[in-house]
XYZ file of C-alpha atoms in Angstrom:
601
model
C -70.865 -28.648 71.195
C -72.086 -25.080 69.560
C -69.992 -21.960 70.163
C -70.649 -18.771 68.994
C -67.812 -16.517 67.397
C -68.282 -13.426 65.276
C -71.685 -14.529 64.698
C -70.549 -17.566 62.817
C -71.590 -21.198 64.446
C -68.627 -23.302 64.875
C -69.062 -26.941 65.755
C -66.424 -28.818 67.632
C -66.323 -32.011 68.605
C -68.068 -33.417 71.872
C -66.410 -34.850 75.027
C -66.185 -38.359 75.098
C -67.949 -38.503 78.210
C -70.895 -36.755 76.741
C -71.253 -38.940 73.729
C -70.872 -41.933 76.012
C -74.004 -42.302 78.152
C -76.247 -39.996 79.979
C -75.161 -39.381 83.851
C -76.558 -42.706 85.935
C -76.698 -42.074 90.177
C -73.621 -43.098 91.303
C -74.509 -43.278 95.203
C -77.590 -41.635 97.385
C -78.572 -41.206 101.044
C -80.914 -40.655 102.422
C -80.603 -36.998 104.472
C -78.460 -37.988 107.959
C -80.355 -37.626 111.329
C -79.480 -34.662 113.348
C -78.568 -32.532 110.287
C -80.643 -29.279 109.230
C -79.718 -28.093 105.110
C -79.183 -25.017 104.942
C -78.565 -22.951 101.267
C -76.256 -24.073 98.271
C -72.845 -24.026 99.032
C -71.285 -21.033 97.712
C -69.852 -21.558 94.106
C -66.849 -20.449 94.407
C -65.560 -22.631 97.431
C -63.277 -24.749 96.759
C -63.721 -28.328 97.885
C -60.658 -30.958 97.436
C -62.363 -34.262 95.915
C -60.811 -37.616 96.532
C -61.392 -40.166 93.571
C -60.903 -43.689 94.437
C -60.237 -46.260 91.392
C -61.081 -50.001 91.610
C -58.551 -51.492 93.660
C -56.943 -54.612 90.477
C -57.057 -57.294 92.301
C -57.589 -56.711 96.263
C -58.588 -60.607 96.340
C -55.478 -61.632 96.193
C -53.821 -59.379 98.239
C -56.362 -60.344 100.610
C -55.556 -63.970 99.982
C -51.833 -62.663 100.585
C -52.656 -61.583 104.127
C -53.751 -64.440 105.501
C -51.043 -66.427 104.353
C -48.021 -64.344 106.199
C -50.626 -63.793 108.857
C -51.173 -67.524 109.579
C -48.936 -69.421 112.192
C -49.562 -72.684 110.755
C -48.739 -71.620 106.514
C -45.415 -71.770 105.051
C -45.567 -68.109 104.263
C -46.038 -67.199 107.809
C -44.124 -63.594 108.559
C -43.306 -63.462 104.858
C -44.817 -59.393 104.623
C -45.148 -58.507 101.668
C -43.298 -54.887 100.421
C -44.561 -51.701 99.478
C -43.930 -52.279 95.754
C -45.573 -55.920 96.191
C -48.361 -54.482 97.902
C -49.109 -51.508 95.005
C -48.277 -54.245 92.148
C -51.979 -55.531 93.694
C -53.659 -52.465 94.214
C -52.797 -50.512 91.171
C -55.878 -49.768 88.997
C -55.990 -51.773 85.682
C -54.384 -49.275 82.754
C -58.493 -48.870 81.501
C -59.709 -47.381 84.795
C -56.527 -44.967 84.474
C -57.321 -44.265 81.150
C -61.234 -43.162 81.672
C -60.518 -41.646 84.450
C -57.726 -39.613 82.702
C -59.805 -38.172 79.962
C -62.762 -37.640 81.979
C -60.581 -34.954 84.552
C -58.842 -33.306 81.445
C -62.493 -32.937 79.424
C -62.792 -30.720 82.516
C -59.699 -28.558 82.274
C -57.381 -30.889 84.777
C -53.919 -31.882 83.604
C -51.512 -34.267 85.236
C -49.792 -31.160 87.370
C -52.977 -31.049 89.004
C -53.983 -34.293 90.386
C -52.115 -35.786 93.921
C -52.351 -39.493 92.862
C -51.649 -41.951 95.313
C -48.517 -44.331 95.926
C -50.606 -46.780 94.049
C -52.235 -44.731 91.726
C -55.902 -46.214 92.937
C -56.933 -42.453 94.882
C -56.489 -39.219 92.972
C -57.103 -36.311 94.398
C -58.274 -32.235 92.872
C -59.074 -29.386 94.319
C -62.224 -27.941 92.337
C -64.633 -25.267 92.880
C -68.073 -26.716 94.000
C -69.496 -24.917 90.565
C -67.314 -27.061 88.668
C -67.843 -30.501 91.087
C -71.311 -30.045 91.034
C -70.939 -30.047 87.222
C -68.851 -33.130 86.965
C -71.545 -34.854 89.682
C -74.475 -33.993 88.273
C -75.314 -32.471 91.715
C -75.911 -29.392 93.815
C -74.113 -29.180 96.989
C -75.289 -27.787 100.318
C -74.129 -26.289 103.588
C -75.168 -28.644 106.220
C -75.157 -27.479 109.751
C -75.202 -30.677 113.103
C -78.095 -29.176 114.731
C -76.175 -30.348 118.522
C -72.667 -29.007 117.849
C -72.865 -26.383 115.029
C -70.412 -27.703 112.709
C -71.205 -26.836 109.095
C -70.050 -29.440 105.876
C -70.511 -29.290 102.471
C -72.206 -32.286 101.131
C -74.608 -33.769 99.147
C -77.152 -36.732 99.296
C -77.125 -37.693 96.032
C -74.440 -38.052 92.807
C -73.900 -39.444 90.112
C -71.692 -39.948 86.765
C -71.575 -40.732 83.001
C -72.382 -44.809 82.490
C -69.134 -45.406 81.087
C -67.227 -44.233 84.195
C -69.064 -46.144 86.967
C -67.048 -49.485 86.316
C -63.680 -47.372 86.461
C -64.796 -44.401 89.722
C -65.632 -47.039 93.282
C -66.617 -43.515 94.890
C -65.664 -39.968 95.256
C -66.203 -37.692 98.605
C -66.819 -35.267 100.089
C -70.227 -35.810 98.125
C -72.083 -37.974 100.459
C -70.515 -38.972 103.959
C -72.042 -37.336 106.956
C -69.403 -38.633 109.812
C -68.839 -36.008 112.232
C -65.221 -36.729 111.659
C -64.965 -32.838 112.942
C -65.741 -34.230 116.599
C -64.005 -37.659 115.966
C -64.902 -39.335 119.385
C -61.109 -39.787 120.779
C -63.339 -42.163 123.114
C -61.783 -40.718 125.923
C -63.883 -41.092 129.077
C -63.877 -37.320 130.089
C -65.897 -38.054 133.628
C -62.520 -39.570 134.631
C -60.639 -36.441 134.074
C -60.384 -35.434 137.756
C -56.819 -34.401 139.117
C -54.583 -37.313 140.863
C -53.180 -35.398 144.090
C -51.728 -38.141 145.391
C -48.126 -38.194 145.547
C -46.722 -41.044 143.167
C -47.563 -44.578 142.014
C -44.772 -45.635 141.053
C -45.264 -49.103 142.709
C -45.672 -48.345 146.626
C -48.590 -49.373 148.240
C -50.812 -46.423 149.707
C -53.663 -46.809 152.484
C -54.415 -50.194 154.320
C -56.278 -51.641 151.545
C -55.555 -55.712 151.140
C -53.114 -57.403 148.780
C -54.435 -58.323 145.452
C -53.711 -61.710 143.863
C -54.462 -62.154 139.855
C -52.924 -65.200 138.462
C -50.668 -65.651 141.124
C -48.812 -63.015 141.152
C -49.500 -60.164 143.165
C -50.298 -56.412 142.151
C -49.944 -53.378 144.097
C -53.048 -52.660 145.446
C -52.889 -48.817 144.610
C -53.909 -50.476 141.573
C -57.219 -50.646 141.952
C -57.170 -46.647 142.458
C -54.646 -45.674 139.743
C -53.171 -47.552 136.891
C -49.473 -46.636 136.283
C -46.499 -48.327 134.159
C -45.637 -50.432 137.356
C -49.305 -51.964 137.542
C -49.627 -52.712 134.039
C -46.675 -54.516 133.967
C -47.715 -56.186 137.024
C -50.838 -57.454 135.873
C -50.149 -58.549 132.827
C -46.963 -60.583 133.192
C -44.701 -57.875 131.767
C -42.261 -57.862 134.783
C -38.926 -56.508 134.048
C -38.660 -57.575 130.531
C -36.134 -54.658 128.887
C -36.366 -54.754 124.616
C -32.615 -56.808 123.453
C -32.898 -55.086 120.201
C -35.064 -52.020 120.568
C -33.585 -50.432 117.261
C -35.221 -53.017 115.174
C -38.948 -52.569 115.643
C -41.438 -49.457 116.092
C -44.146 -48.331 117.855
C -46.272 -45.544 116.206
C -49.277 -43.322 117.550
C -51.815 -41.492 115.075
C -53.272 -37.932 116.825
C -55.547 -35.823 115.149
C -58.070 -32.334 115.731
C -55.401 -30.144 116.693
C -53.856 -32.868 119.688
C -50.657 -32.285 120.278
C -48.400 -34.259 122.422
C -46.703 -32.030 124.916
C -42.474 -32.769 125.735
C -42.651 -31.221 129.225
C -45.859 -33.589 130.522
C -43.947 -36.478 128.573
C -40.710 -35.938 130.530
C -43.132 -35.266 134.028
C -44.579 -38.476 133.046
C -41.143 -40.688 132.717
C -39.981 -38.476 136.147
C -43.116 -40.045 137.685
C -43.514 -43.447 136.692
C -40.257 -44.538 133.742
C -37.070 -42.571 135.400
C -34.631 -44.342 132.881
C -36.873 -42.834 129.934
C -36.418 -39.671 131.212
C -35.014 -36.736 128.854
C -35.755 -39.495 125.888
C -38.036 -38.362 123.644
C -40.086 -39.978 120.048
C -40.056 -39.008 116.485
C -42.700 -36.164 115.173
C -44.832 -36.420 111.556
C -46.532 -33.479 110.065
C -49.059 -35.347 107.753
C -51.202 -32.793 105.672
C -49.377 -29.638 107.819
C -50.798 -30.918 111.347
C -48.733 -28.583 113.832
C -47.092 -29.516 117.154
C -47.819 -26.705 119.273
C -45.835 -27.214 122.334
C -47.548 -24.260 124.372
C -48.502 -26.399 127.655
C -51.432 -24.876 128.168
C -52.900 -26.491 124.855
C -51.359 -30.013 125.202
C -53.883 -32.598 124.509
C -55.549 -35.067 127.010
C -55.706 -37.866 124.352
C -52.710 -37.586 122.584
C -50.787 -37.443 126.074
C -52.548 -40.300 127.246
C -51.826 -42.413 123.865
C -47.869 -41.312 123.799
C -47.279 -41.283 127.710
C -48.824 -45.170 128.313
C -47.588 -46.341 124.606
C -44.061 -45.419 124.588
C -42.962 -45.524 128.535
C -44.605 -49.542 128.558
C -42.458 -49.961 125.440
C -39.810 -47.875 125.767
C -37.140 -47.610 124.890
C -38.413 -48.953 121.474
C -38.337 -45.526 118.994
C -42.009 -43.996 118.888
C -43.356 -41.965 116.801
C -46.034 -38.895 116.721
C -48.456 -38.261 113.350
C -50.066 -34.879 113.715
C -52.430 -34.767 110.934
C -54.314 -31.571 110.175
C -57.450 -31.156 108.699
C -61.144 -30.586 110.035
C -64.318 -28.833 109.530
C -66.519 -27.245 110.320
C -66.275 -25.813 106.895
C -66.208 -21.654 107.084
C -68.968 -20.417 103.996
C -66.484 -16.960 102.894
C -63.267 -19.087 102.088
C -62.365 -19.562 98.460
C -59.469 -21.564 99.456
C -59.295 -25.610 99.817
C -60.795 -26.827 102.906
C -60.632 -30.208 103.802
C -64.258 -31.224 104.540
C -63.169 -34.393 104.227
C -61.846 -36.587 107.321
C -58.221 -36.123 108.380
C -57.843 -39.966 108.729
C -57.799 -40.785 105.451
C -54.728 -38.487 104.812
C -53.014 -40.307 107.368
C -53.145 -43.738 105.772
C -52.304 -42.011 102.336
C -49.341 -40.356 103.951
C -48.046 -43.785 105.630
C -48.603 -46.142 102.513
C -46.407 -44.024 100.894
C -43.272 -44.292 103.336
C -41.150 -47.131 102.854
C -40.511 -48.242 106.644
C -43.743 -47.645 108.644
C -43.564 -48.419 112.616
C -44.706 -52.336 113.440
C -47.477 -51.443 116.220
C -49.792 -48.477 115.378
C -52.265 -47.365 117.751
C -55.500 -45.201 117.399
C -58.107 -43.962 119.732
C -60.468 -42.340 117.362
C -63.668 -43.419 115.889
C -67.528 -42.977 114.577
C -70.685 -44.757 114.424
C -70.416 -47.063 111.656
C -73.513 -45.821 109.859
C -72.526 -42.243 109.696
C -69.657 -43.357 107.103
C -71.354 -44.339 103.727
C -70.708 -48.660 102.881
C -68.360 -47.831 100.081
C -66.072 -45.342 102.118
C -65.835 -47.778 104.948
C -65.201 -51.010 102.895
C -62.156 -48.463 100.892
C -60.433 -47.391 104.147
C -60.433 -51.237 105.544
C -58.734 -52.197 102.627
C -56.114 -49.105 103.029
C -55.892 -50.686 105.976
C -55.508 -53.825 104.601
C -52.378 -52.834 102.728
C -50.587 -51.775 106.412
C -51.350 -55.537 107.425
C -49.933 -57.450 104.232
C -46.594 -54.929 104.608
C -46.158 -56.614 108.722
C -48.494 -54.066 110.349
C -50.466 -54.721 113.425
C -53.250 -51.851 113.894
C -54.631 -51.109 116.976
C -57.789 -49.579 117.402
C -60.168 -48.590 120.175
C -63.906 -50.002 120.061
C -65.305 -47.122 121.706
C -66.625 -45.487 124.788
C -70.561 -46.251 123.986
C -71.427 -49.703 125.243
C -73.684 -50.855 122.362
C -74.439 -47.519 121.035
C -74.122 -44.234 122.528
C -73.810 -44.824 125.699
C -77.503 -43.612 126.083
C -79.888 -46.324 128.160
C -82.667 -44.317 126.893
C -84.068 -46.122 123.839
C -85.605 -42.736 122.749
C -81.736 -41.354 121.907
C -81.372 -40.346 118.056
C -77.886 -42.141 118.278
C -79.404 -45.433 118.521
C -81.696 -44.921 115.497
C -80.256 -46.114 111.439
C -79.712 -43.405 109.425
C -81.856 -45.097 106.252
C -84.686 -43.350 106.781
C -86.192 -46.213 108.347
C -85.520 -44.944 111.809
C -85.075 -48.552 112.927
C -83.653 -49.053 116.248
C -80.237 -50.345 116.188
C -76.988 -50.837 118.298
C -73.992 -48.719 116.765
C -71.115 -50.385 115.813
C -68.061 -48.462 115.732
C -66.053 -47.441 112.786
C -62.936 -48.180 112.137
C -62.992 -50.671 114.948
C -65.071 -53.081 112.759
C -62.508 -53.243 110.131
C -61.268 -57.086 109.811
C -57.782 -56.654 109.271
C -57.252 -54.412 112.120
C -57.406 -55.387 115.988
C -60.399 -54.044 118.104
C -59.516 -53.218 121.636
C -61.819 -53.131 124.319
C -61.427 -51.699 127.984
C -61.467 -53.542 131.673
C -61.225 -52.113 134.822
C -60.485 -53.205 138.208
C -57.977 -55.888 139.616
C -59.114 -58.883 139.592
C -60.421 -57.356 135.753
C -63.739 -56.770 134.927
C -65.609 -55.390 131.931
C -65.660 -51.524 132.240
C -69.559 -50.896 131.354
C -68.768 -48.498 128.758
C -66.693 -50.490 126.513
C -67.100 -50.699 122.823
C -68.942 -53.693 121.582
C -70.841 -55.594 119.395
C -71.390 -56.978 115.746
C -70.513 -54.527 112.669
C -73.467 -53.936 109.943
C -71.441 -53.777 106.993
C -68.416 -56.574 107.752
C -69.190 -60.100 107.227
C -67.688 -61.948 110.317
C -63.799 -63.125 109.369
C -63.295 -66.826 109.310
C -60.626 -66.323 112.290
C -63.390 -65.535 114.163
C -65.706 -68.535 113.106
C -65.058 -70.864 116.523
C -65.153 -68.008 118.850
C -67.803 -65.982 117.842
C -69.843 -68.648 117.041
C -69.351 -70.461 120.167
C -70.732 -66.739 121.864
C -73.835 -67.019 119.400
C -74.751 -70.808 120.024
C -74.875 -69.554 124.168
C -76.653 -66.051 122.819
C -80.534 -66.815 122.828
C -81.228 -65.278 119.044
C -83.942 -63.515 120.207
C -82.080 -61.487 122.812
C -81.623 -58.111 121.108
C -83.327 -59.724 118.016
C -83.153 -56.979 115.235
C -80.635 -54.759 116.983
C -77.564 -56.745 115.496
C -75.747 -58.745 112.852
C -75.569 -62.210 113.899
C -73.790 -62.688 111.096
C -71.397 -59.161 111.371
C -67.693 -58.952 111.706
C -67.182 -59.440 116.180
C -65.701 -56.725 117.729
C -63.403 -56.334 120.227
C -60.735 -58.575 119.485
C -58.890 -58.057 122.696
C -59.008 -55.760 126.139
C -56.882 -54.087 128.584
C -57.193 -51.432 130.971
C -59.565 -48.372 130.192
C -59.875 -46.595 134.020
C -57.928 -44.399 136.120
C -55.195 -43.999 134.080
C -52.656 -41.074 136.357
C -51.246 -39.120 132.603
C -49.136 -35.650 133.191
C -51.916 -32.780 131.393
C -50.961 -29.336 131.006
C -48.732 -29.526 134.058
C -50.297 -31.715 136.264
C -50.973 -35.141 137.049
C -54.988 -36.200 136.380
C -56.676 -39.564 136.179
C -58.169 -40.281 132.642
C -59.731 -43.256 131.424
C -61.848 -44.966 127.999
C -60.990 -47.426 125.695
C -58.337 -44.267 124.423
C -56.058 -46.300 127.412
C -56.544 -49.537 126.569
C -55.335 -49.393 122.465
C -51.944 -47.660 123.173
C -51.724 -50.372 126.546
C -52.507 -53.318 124.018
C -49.977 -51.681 121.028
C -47.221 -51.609 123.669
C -47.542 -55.117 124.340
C -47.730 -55.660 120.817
C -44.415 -53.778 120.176
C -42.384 -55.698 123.018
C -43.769 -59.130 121.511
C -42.535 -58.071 118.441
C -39.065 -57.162 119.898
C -38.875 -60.989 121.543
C -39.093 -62.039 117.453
C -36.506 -59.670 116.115
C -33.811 -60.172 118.971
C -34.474 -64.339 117.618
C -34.260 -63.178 113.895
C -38.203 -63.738 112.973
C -40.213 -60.424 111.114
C -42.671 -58.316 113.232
C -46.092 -60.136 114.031
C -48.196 -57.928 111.333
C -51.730 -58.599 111.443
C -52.000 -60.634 114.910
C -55.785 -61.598 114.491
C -55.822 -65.003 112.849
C -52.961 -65.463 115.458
C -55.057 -64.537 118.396
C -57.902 -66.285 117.342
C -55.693 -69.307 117.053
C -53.822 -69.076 120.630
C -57.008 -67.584 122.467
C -57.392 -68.546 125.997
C -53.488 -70.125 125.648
C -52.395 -66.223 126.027
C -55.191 -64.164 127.421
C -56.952 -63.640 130.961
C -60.663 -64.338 129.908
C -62.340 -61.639 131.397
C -66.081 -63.244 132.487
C -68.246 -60.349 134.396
C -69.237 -57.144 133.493
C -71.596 -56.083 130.629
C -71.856 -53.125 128.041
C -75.064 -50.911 128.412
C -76.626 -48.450 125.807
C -79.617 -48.283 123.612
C -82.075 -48.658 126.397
C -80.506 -52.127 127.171
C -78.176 -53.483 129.347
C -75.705 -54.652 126.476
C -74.008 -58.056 126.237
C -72.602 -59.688 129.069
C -68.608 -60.732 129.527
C -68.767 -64.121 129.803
C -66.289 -67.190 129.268
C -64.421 -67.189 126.066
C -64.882 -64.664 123.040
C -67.658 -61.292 124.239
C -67.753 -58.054 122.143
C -66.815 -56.358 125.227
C -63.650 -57.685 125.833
C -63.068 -60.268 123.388
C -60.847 -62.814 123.739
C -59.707 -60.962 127.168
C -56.480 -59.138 128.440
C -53.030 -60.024 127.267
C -50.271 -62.301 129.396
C -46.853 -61.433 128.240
C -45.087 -64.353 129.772
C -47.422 -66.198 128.037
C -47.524 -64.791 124.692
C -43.875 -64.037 125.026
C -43.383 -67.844 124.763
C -46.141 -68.388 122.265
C -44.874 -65.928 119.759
C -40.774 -66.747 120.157
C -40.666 -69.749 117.789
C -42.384 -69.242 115.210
């Protein structure tokens, strides 16, 4: 490198990284649909870049999870710990290295990097000049031509030869998810206000006596779901936690959704009287606030606490606000986070040493709008929550098969290759295998609710848990129904159902029927988190990662739900029908069954 100084030429030595190898693309894409570029993102704005290392050996950590997560293996409930879990995940000592002296050939010393519990994510906050020189790139501002919202990104970038074995990927450079309008897949055509005086369990009007299963439900049920009818229908009964100080129940909230006391303790008046003046723990992940101002509480994140801690309670909850959105704003010099908020929450819980047994989140994206790489890195974040005795819940979605569009025309139901091909959407991080997908019913006796979440993921392989189940749906699925708009061979999602309509939630003040598959994750997590209090009270660990165990007990502990059907795309969807559907899966859970299934092992 040549420097001038007092008119004398004054050679010093090169960067390693420059003597290496020229730069070689790292990743491309092709430019998303629905997104106009606008100019080069100003120079000066700083961007905070997220480096993820190659993971040492995720193989057998992966091999790890099945093992604990197994009924029939020795190992089974043996979680691994968080230092167990990092051991796996740590990047080898070379990867460290390269990566090392390629940040401080750019000016970055230790001080400056966050690094990760494991050390396999580091993150910097860097100017785009100075990212788009480390890239080889030139960022943009990118505006969503429907909503407005503005990111910084790039389509293509790349990095010196020597580095790509060491760097699995780096963003914000490439991912187009419009993280900023997460889809809380909330159905927001239920939100009408309840005026009817309680639910609590009395019958209302002359309508006729339901039976499901033998055992009766309330027939306000089939108007409004409450606490009373969920335990009702599925076999909850009066079942009170024997040791509730010995397992969790955790729910994830994000874009500003705060979960408001005052509708929480109007809630437990309404429908959980002994939870009343009870209340859960509160997170702050990245600075997310809790604004308790009533007239901003949040549909969603009342829904998710109200339904997930009164069916569980009183097992402790807990609240993770975690801050961070675009749309990015073109005159701030100061770090924005352009990336999406929900990586910072799985950063910010791998790091704790106790994390809550049941998690529930109602927030996803179309698969395709999150680049392969990214997706495959957060399942295996995920992936660490499972080995540690985690069970995830997630919702599949309020789209049917896509969008939720029947008109084939829709951009949503279109890849984003550059191919325009037209394809069902998947949803994102629903499709992860080592989470649970959970899709939504309505009705008593239960039926599919037509906007449920379902279908085959495009960048999973389908799990071997899933082998019998799915494949038993595929041998009775013509393979030229839908021939081209699905992996036959994808990853099945949902896993399970419950509930997704007319759920009566307290909302700034008043009471208001809500529904989508937002209702039936925190429903399912509950469940989850009073099965896992029936093992502690014996002296057996949490469940952790329940699929292999559903898979295994399948109709043994679930009402298989058989009619309904998912439309979107311009088609009708795929039908419920007997056994595994990616609608509702293997069906909606039984307590008194599970209960029993789960006690012994």
């Amino acid at each position: 490198m040549l420097f001038l100084r007092n008119s004398l030429t004054i050679l010093l030595p090169l960067p390693a990284w420059v003597l290496a190898s020229d730069f070689r693309v790292k990743e491309s894409t092709e430019p998303p649909r629905g997104w106009t570029r606008l100019a080069e993102a100003p120079s000066a704005h700083t961007i905070s870049l997220r480096i993820a290392l190659p993971q040492a050996d995720f193989a057998e950590l992966e091999r790890r999870i099945y093992q604990v997560s197994d009924p029939g293996h020795e190992l089974y409930g043996q979680h691994l710990s968080k230092e167990q879990v990092e051991a796996l995940v740590s990047p080898r000592p070379t990867s460290l290295e390269a990566v090392n002296a390629w940040l401080k050939d750019h000016g970055f010393e230790e001080k400056d990097f966050d690094r990760s519990a494991a050390k396999d994510w580091v993150n910097i906050n860097v100017p785009v000049a100075l990212a788009e020189k480390m890239l080889g790139t030139k960022y943009h501002t990118w505006r969503h031509d429907e909503s407005g919202d503005r990111l910084v990104r790039t389509t293509s970038y790349s990095l010196p030869a020597h580095l790509h074995e060491h760097i699995e990927l780096i963003q914000p450079t490439t991912m187009f998810a419009r993280w900023s309008a997460m889809k809380t897949t909330i159905h927001w055509p239920e939100l009408v206000e309840d005026s009817s005086p309680s639910f609590a369990g009395s019958a209302s009007g002359n309508r006729l006596a339901i039976k499901v299963a033998s055992t009766d439900v309330d027939p306000s049920c089939n108007q409004t779901i409450t606490i009373s009818c969920l335990k009702q229908l599925y076999k909850i009964g009066d079942y009170v936690p024997k040791s509730p100080r010995k397992t969790s129940i955790g729910i994830t909230g994000y874009l500003e959704e705060f979960a408001n006391l005052a509708d929480l303790q109007s809630f437990y008046n309404d429908q959980v009287k002994p939870a009343v003046n009870s209340s859960f723990k509160f997170v702050s992940v990245k600075g997310g606030l809790n604004n308790q101002t009533l007239s901003e509480a949040g549909a969603e994140a009342n829904l998710d606490v109200q339904f997930a801690f009164g069916l569980s309670f009183p097992i402790p909850g807990t609240f993770w606000s975690t801050a961070g959105r675009p749309p990015f704003i073109p005159d701030l010099t100061t770090p924005t986070n352009t990336n999406e908020p929900y990586l910072d929450w799985v950063d910010f819980v791998l790091r704790q040493k106790e994390v809550p047994h049941s998690i529930s989140t109602s927030y996803g994206e179309p698969e395709q709008t999150v680049p392969r790489k990214y997706a495959e890195r957060v399942c295996h974040e995920l992936a660490q929550l499972a080995a540690r005795g985690v069970s995830l819940m997630y919702s599949s979605g309020d789209g049917g098969v896509g969008d939720g569009s029947e008109d084939p025309a829709d951009h949503l139901c279109f890849t984003n290759d550059g191919k325009n091909t037209h394809r069902f959407m998947p949803t994102f991080p629903a499709t992860c295998p080592f989470v649970t997908a959970v899709g939504g019913t309505n009705d008593v006796p239960e039926t599919a609710v037509f906007f449920s979440g379902g279908g085959f993921s495009d960048y999973f392989k389908r799990p071997f848990y899933q082998d019998r189940a799915v494949g038993k749906f595929l041998e009775n699925t013509p393979s030229d129904l839908y021939q081209g708009l699905y992996n036959r061979a994808g990853r099945g999602f949902p896993d399970v159902a419950a509930q997704g309509r007319r759920f009566r939630i307290w909302w700034r003040g008043r009471a208001v029927s809500i529904g989508g598959t937002s209702a039936s994750a925190p429903v399912f997590a509950a469940i989850v988190a009073l099965l896992n209090d029936v093992r502690v009270s014996k002296g057996l660990p949490p469940l952790g990662f329940l699929n292999p165990l559903l898979y295994l007990i399948g109709p043994l502990g679930f009402n298989d739900i058989t009619q309904g059907n998912n439309p979107g795309c311009g088609t009708p969807g795929f039908n419920a029908t007997v056994g595994w559907d990616p609608i509702t899966g293997l069906g909606t859970p039984d307590f008194s069954k599970l209960k029993a299934l789960v006690s012994g092992h």
